[in-house]
XYZ file of C-alpha atoms in Angstrom:
532
model
C 26.767 -0.048 12.218
C 25.378 -3.213 13.749
C 23.215 -5.243 11.381
C 20.244 -5.105 13.774
C 20.292 -1.324 13.469
C 19.212 -1.759 9.842
C 15.871 -3.139 11.064
C 13.663 -4.437 8.213
C 15.021 -2.138 5.525
C 16.192 -3.736 2.272
C 19.633 -2.971 0.792
C 17.985 -0.518 -1.649
C 16.131 1.201 1.192
C 19.352 1.482 3.181
C 21.059 3.200 0.264
C 18.188 5.691 0.000
C 18.290 6.332 3.748
C 22.035 6.972 3.641
C 21.669 9.299 0.659
C 18.734 11.414 1.856
C 17.430 10.708 5.349
C 20.119 9.843 7.901
C 21.637 12.832 9.659
C 25.191 13.924 8.888
C 27.718 16.052 10.710
C 29.338 19.214 9.370
C 31.888 17.113 7.454
C 29.155 15.086 5.764
C 29.643 11.920 7.808
C 26.513 9.905 8.663
C 25.855 10.197 12.387
C 22.886 7.871 12.928
C 21.653 4.397 12.026
C 18.200 3.656 10.564
C 17.113 2.510 14.032
C 18.339 5.754 15.569
C 16.547 7.706 12.825
C 13.200 6.155 13.748
C 13.905 6.673 17.449
C 14.697 10.325 16.744
C 11.419 10.734 14.866
C 9.306 8.955 17.494
C 10.916 10.626 20.504
C 10.628 14.138 19.063
C 6.954 13.772 18.077
C 5.427 11.778 20.923
C 4.070 13.532 24.045
C 5.323 10.740 26.348
C 7.584 7.641 26.277
C 4.650 5.239 25.908
C 3.451 6.914 22.701
C 7.043 7.199 21.480
C 7.339 3.417 21.698
C 4.109 2.944 19.731
C 5.239 5.412 17.063
C 8.605 3.697 16.816
C 7.053 0.237 16.475
C 4.691 1.051 13.612
C 7.598 2.597 11.713
C 10.155 -0.106 12.545
C 7.704 -2.792 11.419
C 7.189 -0.784 8.209
C 3.455 -0.816 8.932
C 3.352 2.985 8.648
C 5.709 5.754 7.578
C 5.157 9.519 7.804
C 6.039 11.733 4.827
C 9.674 12.317 3.967
C 10.152 15.747 5.611
C 9.145 14.202 8.940
C 11.694 11.402 8.613
C 14.344 13.879 7.534
C 13.703 16.786 9.896
C 12.017 15.546 13.093
C 14.220 16.271 16.087
C 16.173 19.005 14.347
C 16.218 22.450 15.979
C 14.299 25.398 14.560
C 14.289 26.524 11.785
C 15.130 23.087 10.361
C 12.368 21.036 11.960
C 9.742 21.527 9.230
C 7.776 18.269 8.970
C 4.974 18.871 6.458
C 5.161 17.773 2.829
C 2.401 19.724 1.079
C 1.869 23.471 0.868
C -0.339 25.775 -1.178
C 0.577 29.404 -1.861
C -1.906 32.027 -3.005
C -1.065 34.487 -5.773
C -2.906 37.752 -6.459
C -2.518 39.916 -9.550
C 0.097 42.266 -8.116
C 3.854 42.301 -8.335
C 4.166 42.360 -4.546
C 1.981 39.231 -4.246
C 4.002 37.428 -6.924
C 7.280 38.294 -5.200
C 5.895 37.212 -1.828
C 4.742 33.905 -3.332
C 8.214 33.370 -4.767
C 9.771 34.038 -1.351
C 7.421 31.552 0.308
C 8.160 28.937 -2.328
C 11.900 29.232 -1.795
C 11.602 28.959 1.998
C 9.305 25.940 1.748
C 11.506 24.131 -0.777
C 14.532 24.729 1.397
C 12.820 22.833 4.238
C 11.724 19.858 2.143
C 8.124 20.730 1.206
C 6.407 20.914 -2.150
C 4.261 23.834 -3.312
C 1.112 24.348 -5.339
C -0.211 27.468 -7.054
C -3.271 28.570 -8.993
C -2.132 31.259 -11.427
C -5.642 32.099 -12.659
C -5.808 35.510 -10.957
C -2.878 36.800 -13.004
C -3.953 38.961 -15.926
C -3.508 37.517 -19.426
C -0.540 38.075 -21.663
C -0.364 41.488 -23.372
C -3.062 43.070 -21.205
C -2.419 46.599 -19.943
C -0.446 47.226 -16.757
C -1.730 50.626 -15.593
C 1.057 51.326 -13.118
C 3.751 51.147 -15.808
C 1.714 51.695 -18.969
C 3.245 48.447 -20.161
C 1.995 45.007 -21.122
C 1.560 41.995 -18.847
C 3.697 38.962 -19.595
C 1.043 36.472 -18.462
C 0.926 33.498 -16.070
C 3.199 31.188 -18.064
C 6.090 33.670 -18.009
C 5.843 33.923 -14.227
C 5.716 30.138 -13.983
C 9.142 30.084 -15.629
C 10.420 32.329 -12.843
C 9.088 29.959 -10.171
C 10.525 27.021 -12.090
C 13.958 28.626 -12.176
C 13.918 29.309 -8.447
C 13.154 25.627 -7.855
C 16.075 24.672 -10.043
C 18.560 26.580 -7.919
C 17.232 25.513 -4.509
C 17.641 21.909 -3.522
C 15.338 21.025 -0.639
C 17.474 21.203 2.478
C 20.233 19.421 0.558
C 18.007 16.334 0.506
C 15.650 16.435 -2.453
C 14.688 18.554 -5.435
C 11.682 20.845 -5.160
C 8.351 20.107 -6.807
C 5.418 22.310 -7.774
C 1.874 22.210 -9.112
C 0.682 24.932 -11.465
C -3.061 25.226 -12.045
C -4.776 27.490 -14.529
C -8.546 27.523 -14.803
C -10.083 26.623 -18.147
C -11.691 30.041 -18.578
C -8.388 31.950 -18.415
C -7.530 33.629 -21.736
C -4.005 32.133 -21.691
C -5.189 28.572 -21.219
C -3.900 27.305 -24.571
C -0.428 28.704 -23.943
C -0.548 27.002 -20.546
C -1.516 23.544 -21.815
C 1.246 23.597 -24.437
C 4.063 25.043 -22.318
C 5.655 21.615 -21.642
C 5.330 20.223 -25.157
C 9.039 20.780 -25.660
C 10.769 18.425 -23.257
C 13.002 20.176 -20.753
C 10.751 23.228 -20.356
C 9.269 24.072 -16.925
C 10.576 20.760 -15.614
C 9.858 21.372 -11.934
C 6.101 21.775 -12.347
C 3.211 19.426 -12.790
C 0.374 21.127 -14.662
C -3.377 20.867 -14.161
C -6.311 22.649 -15.737
C -9.036 23.710 -13.300
C -12.427 22.688 -14.710
C -15.928 23.391 -13.406
C -19.074 21.281 -13.504
C -20.637 23.742 -15.953
C -17.689 23.225 -18.300
C -18.031 19.438 -18.156
C -21.805 19.548 -18.623
C -21.283 21.477 -21.848
C -18.696 18.924 -22.962
C -21.042 16.013 -22.331
C -24.081 17.679 -23.904
C -22.295 18.863 -27.049
C -19.042 17.334 -28.276
C -18.762 20.181 -30.792
C -18.878 22.928 -28.147
C -15.890 25.226 -27.465
C -15.496 23.461 -24.111
C -15.266 20.061 -25.801
C -12.705 21.450 -28.250
C -10.578 22.750 -25.372
C -10.838 19.465 -23.463
C -9.733 17.613 -26.575
C -6.759 19.969 -26.931
C -5.854 19.226 -23.308
C -6.035 15.514 -24.122
C -3.762 15.946 -27.134
C -1.109 17.698 -25.075
C -1.369 15.084 -22.311
C -0.974 12.418 -25.011
C 2.201 14.131 -26.166
C 3.915 14.991 -22.871
C 1.933 13.650 -19.883
C 0.860 17.214 -18.999
C -1.479 18.771 -18.172
C -3.732 16.857 -15.845
C -7.205 18.012 -14.894
C -8.740 18.935 -11.539
C -12.486 19.211 -11.042
C -12.984 22.325 -8.957
C -16.618 21.813 -7.993
C -15.995 18.195 -6.997
C -13.164 19.323 -4.738
C -15.325 21.990 -3.112
C -18.134 19.570 -2.330
C -15.762 18.313 0.383
C -14.823 21.810 1.528
C -16.206 21.887 5.051
C -14.835 25.380 5.686
C -16.373 27.573 2.946
C -15.993 30.456 5.400
C -12.266 30.265 4.650
C -12.762 30.474 0.898
C -12.841 28.255 -2.164
C -10.365 25.437 -2.751
C -8.658 25.928 -6.109
C -5.076 24.710 -5.547
C -3.350 21.460 -4.670
C 0.084 20.204 -3.732
C 2.448 18.940 -6.496
C 0.868 15.501 -6.906
C -2.707 16.696 -6.586
C -3.775 14.740 -3.505
C -4.032 17.721 -1.117
C -6.447 20.511 -2.065
C -5.631 23.257 0.417
C -6.295 26.905 1.175
C -3.486 29.457 0.652
C -0.770 29.072 3.320
C -2.107 25.694 4.449
C 0.126 22.668 4.788
C -0.775 19.036 5.255
C 1.050 16.301 7.142
C 0.784 12.987 5.334
C 1.602 9.394 6.194
C 0.877 6.008 4.655
C -0.025 2.547 5.934
C 1.578 -0.441 4.215
C -1.473 -2.597 3.511
C 0.620 -5.564 2.382
C 1.749 -6.014 5.983
C -1.833 -6.662 7.063
C -2.429 -9.713 4.908
C -3.681 -12.570 7.079
C -5.135 -15.621 5.300
C -6.939 -16.660 8.498
C -8.764 -13.334 8.952
C -12.010 -12.112 7.320
C -11.276 -11.052 3.720
C -7.646 -12.008 4.412
C -7.004 -8.760 6.290
C -5.892 -8.393 9.923
C -8.578 -5.823 10.747
C -7.867 -5.532 14.464
C -4.151 -4.858 13.983
C -4.952 -2.498 11.100
C -7.332 -0.569 13.350
C -4.703 -0.180 16.065
C -2.172 1.028 13.491
C -4.639 3.540 12.036
C -5.359 4.908 15.519
C -1.675 5.259 16.374
C -0.818 6.785 12.985
C -3.657 9.309 13.281
C -2.425 10.396 16.700
C 1.104 10.666 15.359
C 0.082 12.878 12.436
C -1.809 15.198 14.764
C 1.155 15.396 17.148
C 3.353 16.322 14.178
C 1.278 19.478 13.695
C 2.180 20.644 17.205
C 5.931 20.163 17.006
C 6.614 21.152 13.396
C 8.541 24.386 12.798
C 6.697 26.092 9.951
C 8.573 28.375 7.528
C 6.335 31.401 8.187
C 3.927 32.456 10.969
C 0.989 32.733 8.555
C 1.519 29.107 7.546
C 1.563 27.994 11.171
C -1.656 29.914 11.824
C -3.418 28.428 8.784
C -2.314 24.884 9.646
C -3.463 25.087 13.255
C -6.808 26.602 12.260
C -7.883 23.462 10.340
C -5.318 20.862 11.500
C -5.592 18.877 8.276
C -3.880 15.502 8.256
C -3.790 12.930 5.482
C -3.568 9.245 6.364
C -3.204 7.160 3.229
C -2.060 3.778 2.040
C 0.625 2.009 0.062
C 1.166 -1.652 -0.769
C -2.416 -2.044 -2.003
C -1.443 -3.837 -5.205
C 0.803 -6.177 -3.219
C -2.127 -6.961 -0.944
C -4.299 -7.790 -3.954
C -1.644 -10.208 -5.236
C -1.553 -11.921 -1.843
C -5.370 -12.035 -1.775
C -5.257 -13.402 -5.345
C -7.592 -10.667 -6.565
C -6.872 -9.128 -10.000
C -6.606 -5.326 -9.831
C -8.963 -4.831 -12.781
C -12.036 -6.427 -11.197
C -15.092 -5.262 -9.268
C -13.884 -7.414 -6.362
C -10.707 -5.327 -6.174
C -12.723 -2.082 -6.123
C -15.000 -3.478 -3.412
C -11.927 -4.437 -1.392
C -10.588 -0.903 -1.813
C -13.841 0.635 -0.592
C -14.027 -1.607 2.468
C -10.426 -0.907 3.427
C -10.638 2.856 2.942
C -14.017 3.067 4.662
C -12.526 1.248 7.649
C -9.454 3.501 7.699
C -11.479 6.708 7.437
C -13.960 5.667 10.118
C -11.240 4.531 12.514
C -9.107 7.624 11.878
C -12.047 9.957 12.424
C -12.825 8.388 15.815
C -9.157 8.619 16.827
C -8.938 12.236 15.650
C -12.021 13.280 17.605
C -10.732 11.620 20.759
C -7.366 13.336 20.279
C -9.023 16.728 19.794
C -11.072 16.328 22.971
C -8.026 15.266 24.965
C -5.919 18.171 23.727
C -8.738 20.698 23.748
C -8.056 21.939 20.217
C -9.854 22.151 16.886
C -10.679 18.819 15.301
C -8.753 17.664 12.254
C -10.801 18.960 9.303
C -9.476 16.084 7.192
C -8.028 12.719 8.189
C -7.518 10.766 4.941
C -5.530 11.429 1.786
C -3.954 9.030 -0.735
C -0.449 10.132 -1.724
C 1.780 8.529 -4.389
C 4.403 7.335 -1.820
C 7.181 6.958 -4.381
C 10.181 6.947 -2.051
C 8.255 5.794 1.032
C 7.168 2.670 -0.865
C 10.791 1.939 -1.723
C 11.671 2.252 1.966
C 8.796 -0.052 2.943
C 9.543 -2.456 0.048
C 5.966 -2.352 -1.231
C 3.955 -1.084 -4.178
C 3.325 2.658 -4.469
C 0.116 4.189 -3.153
C -2.917 2.585 -4.761
C -1.143 2.030 -8.065
C -1.131 -1.403 -9.650
C 2.218 -3.144 -9.902
C 4.043 -1.254 -12.624
C 5.655 -4.454 -13.838
C 6.802 -7.660 -12.242
C 10.323 -6.406 -12.759
C 11.277 -2.907 -13.782
C 13.981 -0.288 -13.791
C 13.442 2.695 -11.512
C 15.484 5.859 -11.958
C 16.491 7.302 -8.590
C 17.682 10.908 -8.275
C 20.220 11.136 -5.460
C 20.669 14.094 -3.151
C 23.524 15.452 -5.273
C 21.379 15.364 -8.419
C 22.966 12.292 -9.987
C 20.658 9.598 -11.327
C 21.011 5.854 -10.894
C 18.948 3.018 -12.337
C 17.747 0.358 -9.907
C 16.356 -3.042 -10.940
C 13.288 -3.874 -8.844
C 11.450 -7.211 -8.582
C 8.055 -7.352 -6.942
C 8.175 -9.337 -3.659
C 4.445 -10.192 -3.656
C 4.811 -11.753 -7.095
C 7.768 -13.786 -5.895
C 5.598 -15.038 -3.014
C 3.000 -16.265 -5.502
C 5.663 -17.957 -7.588
C 6.536 -20.123 -4.605
C 2.905 -21.243 -4.212
C 2.612 -24.475 -6.170
C -1.185 -24.498 -5.804
C -1.523 -21.608 -8.287
C -1.682 -22.575 -11.940
C 0.080 -20.601 -14.647
C -3.279 -19.381 -15.964
C -4.329 -18.162 -12.518
C -0.988 -16.442 -12.069
C -1.406 -14.497 -15.317
C -4.885 -13.369 -14.290
C -3.874 -12.310 -10.776
C -0.579 -10.639 -11.663
C -1.950 -7.982 -13.972
C 0.302 -4.920 -14.316
C -0.237 -1.213 -14.987
C -0.212 -1.259 -18.786
C -2.325 -4.418 -19.004
C -5.157 -2.600 -17.235
C -7.772 -0.692 -19.232
C -7.994 2.984 -18.310
C -11.607 2.466 -17.227
C -10.424 0.050 -14.527
C -7.734 2.507 -13.410
C -10.379 5.209 -13.004
C -12.802 2.861 -11.239
C -10.114 2.120 -8.655
C -9.352 5.800 -8.122
C -13.066 6.475 -7.649
C -13.355 3.600 -5.155
C -10.653 5.090 -2.930
C -11.904 8.652 -3.396
C -15.290 7.660 -1.968
C -13.754 7.428 1.506
C -10.936 9.975 1.188
C -11.375 13.465 2.668
C -8.764 15.171 0.550
C -7.940 13.632 -2.834
C -6.294 10.606 -4.429
C -3.006 10.694 -6.313
C -3.222 8.137 -9.114
C -1.704 7.825 -12.554
C -3.989 6.518 -15.281
C -1.430 4.531 -17.254
C -2.062 4.013 -20.959
C -0.039 2.075 -23.484
C 1.987 3.816 -26.153
C -0.752 2.972 -28.667
C -3.424 4.920 -26.748
C -5.015 7.864 -28.561
C -6.043 11.384 -27.625
C -9.638 10.142 -27.880
C -8.902 7.637 -25.112
C -7.588 10.414 -22.869
C -10.550 12.685 -23.672
C -12.981 9.922 -22.764
C -10.998 9.192 -19.585
C -11.484 12.811 -18.474
C -15.247 12.505 -18.889
C -15.377 9.180 -17.039
C -13.307 10.533 -14.139
C -15.673 13.481 -13.741
C -18.811 11.318 -13.873
C -17.317 9.000 -11.207
C -16.618 11.912 -8.816
C -12.839 11.795 -9.009
C -11.304 15.107 -7.922
C -8.757 15.085 -10.692
C -7.075 12.879 -13.243
C -3.543 12.457 -14.546
C -2.978 10.335 -17.648
C 0.415 9.066 -18.708
C 0.941 7.363 -22.044
C 3.960 5.063 -21.961
C 6.915 6.548 -23.823
C 5.441 10.034 -24.198
C 8.543 11.453 -22.529
C 12.116 10.649 -23.447
C 12.905 10.289 -19.742
C 10.500 8.583 -17.357
C 10.909 7.385 -13.777
C 9.722 3.816 -14.390
C 10.703 1.676 -17.369
C 9.092 -1.716 -17.847
C 11.175 -4.691 -18.884
C 9.902 -6.323 -22.072
C 10.236 -9.715 -20.412
C 8.288 -8.611 -17.312
C 5.321 -10.899 -17.986
C 6.594 -14.470 -18.237
C 4.480 -17.066 -19.999
C 4.930 -19.639 -17.227
C 5.952 -19.680 -13.584
C 9.616 -19.806 -12.694
C 10.447 -23.477 -12.225
C 13.294 -22.758 -9.807
C 11.272 -20.728 -7.290
């Protein structure tokens, strides 16, 4: 492999590409370079060579990357060319529906997608089953079945499957649901969320001694203990449902950023905001180049819908009926470092709103032009903020809209064969600031705030700022220190609802024996490095 074929990928990114993304022959030998991978993706998606070149350039510059299934599968023959990341599967209260949902889940996981379910239609545990004169086992028992199927199917040999399980707060089995992951190692392939209505939250706010408040506090206690469940606000989600004729939105993908109808899928991609820092431009952002990238990325995501091979015909039909795409961001925290704006400030939230407003407006114009040119339905959604865990590693930037986890940290990477390796990561934007001798040590400490130095109220304010201009939803972890209490989490739920967030996930540091990111104790130096 010639060094130029590695493009701008770091050594860590190259290892990830070799492990999961680059194509292999029947003997397992890698058959393409990173450059050839991006060419494969661009050439297979674009309608003509001119667009293929534009798609290639925004990826090669690491200005934009589509979701992982697109990088992995674009250009592969049917049935392998499935390019969407997020799917939702409906489940009715019949054995045939449950079995069909399980079949869909297995097919989707095999192709590299993640799945979300709302189990609220399943009858509660111990209720009568008329057809057999027996007793129902309840939603949680069926979740274990779906969890087991995920365990035995590795996604296309590339990555482990992921799921979201939602149960609405009024389901009789809700307390069994919120406690089902208290014992570590149980239902490991699911994130959990409780579906909550506005009426529920109004009762919580008006009376902290109500049954609803007691349940919300129990949810907070379990989240304090294990990081699960999260909460989704059903009415807030449905305020952005522009197709009520198709039903009510009550399910999301595994990380919660894509509320979708049953059988829908969403194609996601993320812009690396750190690459658009320009100290000579207004607000320090290269708006013109950002606008061109947004336009190209929006066109690319829509083209992906047309060439993707969907696992089932009903999924293809649902996708093409609404043509939902989700353009999001990564590298936001890096950009704030470069702009010298602390994450936990109103200025940072204002910056977030201006950026996301610009992206949404530009993407909507591009989507409408694309729809007119192709003569198809417009994209019902154009923006969505995903967590971008692996994509951010490939682009060498911070994840999604998260703050910098720590200035240096250990990240646990799960390889394609299931083995885990620990990688030491140092933030490049911080290293850039270290080399700037005009910044004092005191300024550096203020600018370089990290996830656990940020109050949960500032985390939520940032999520709300991005949500304001996001069609779908925002994936964001509300990090809390190990000393945080269940009261803190309970109050965070209320704040997230009042600020129109569509959901909230709280993670208290150390609440699980194994966690993906581990902060170094020496991650916040008292003074700048004198050798940088």
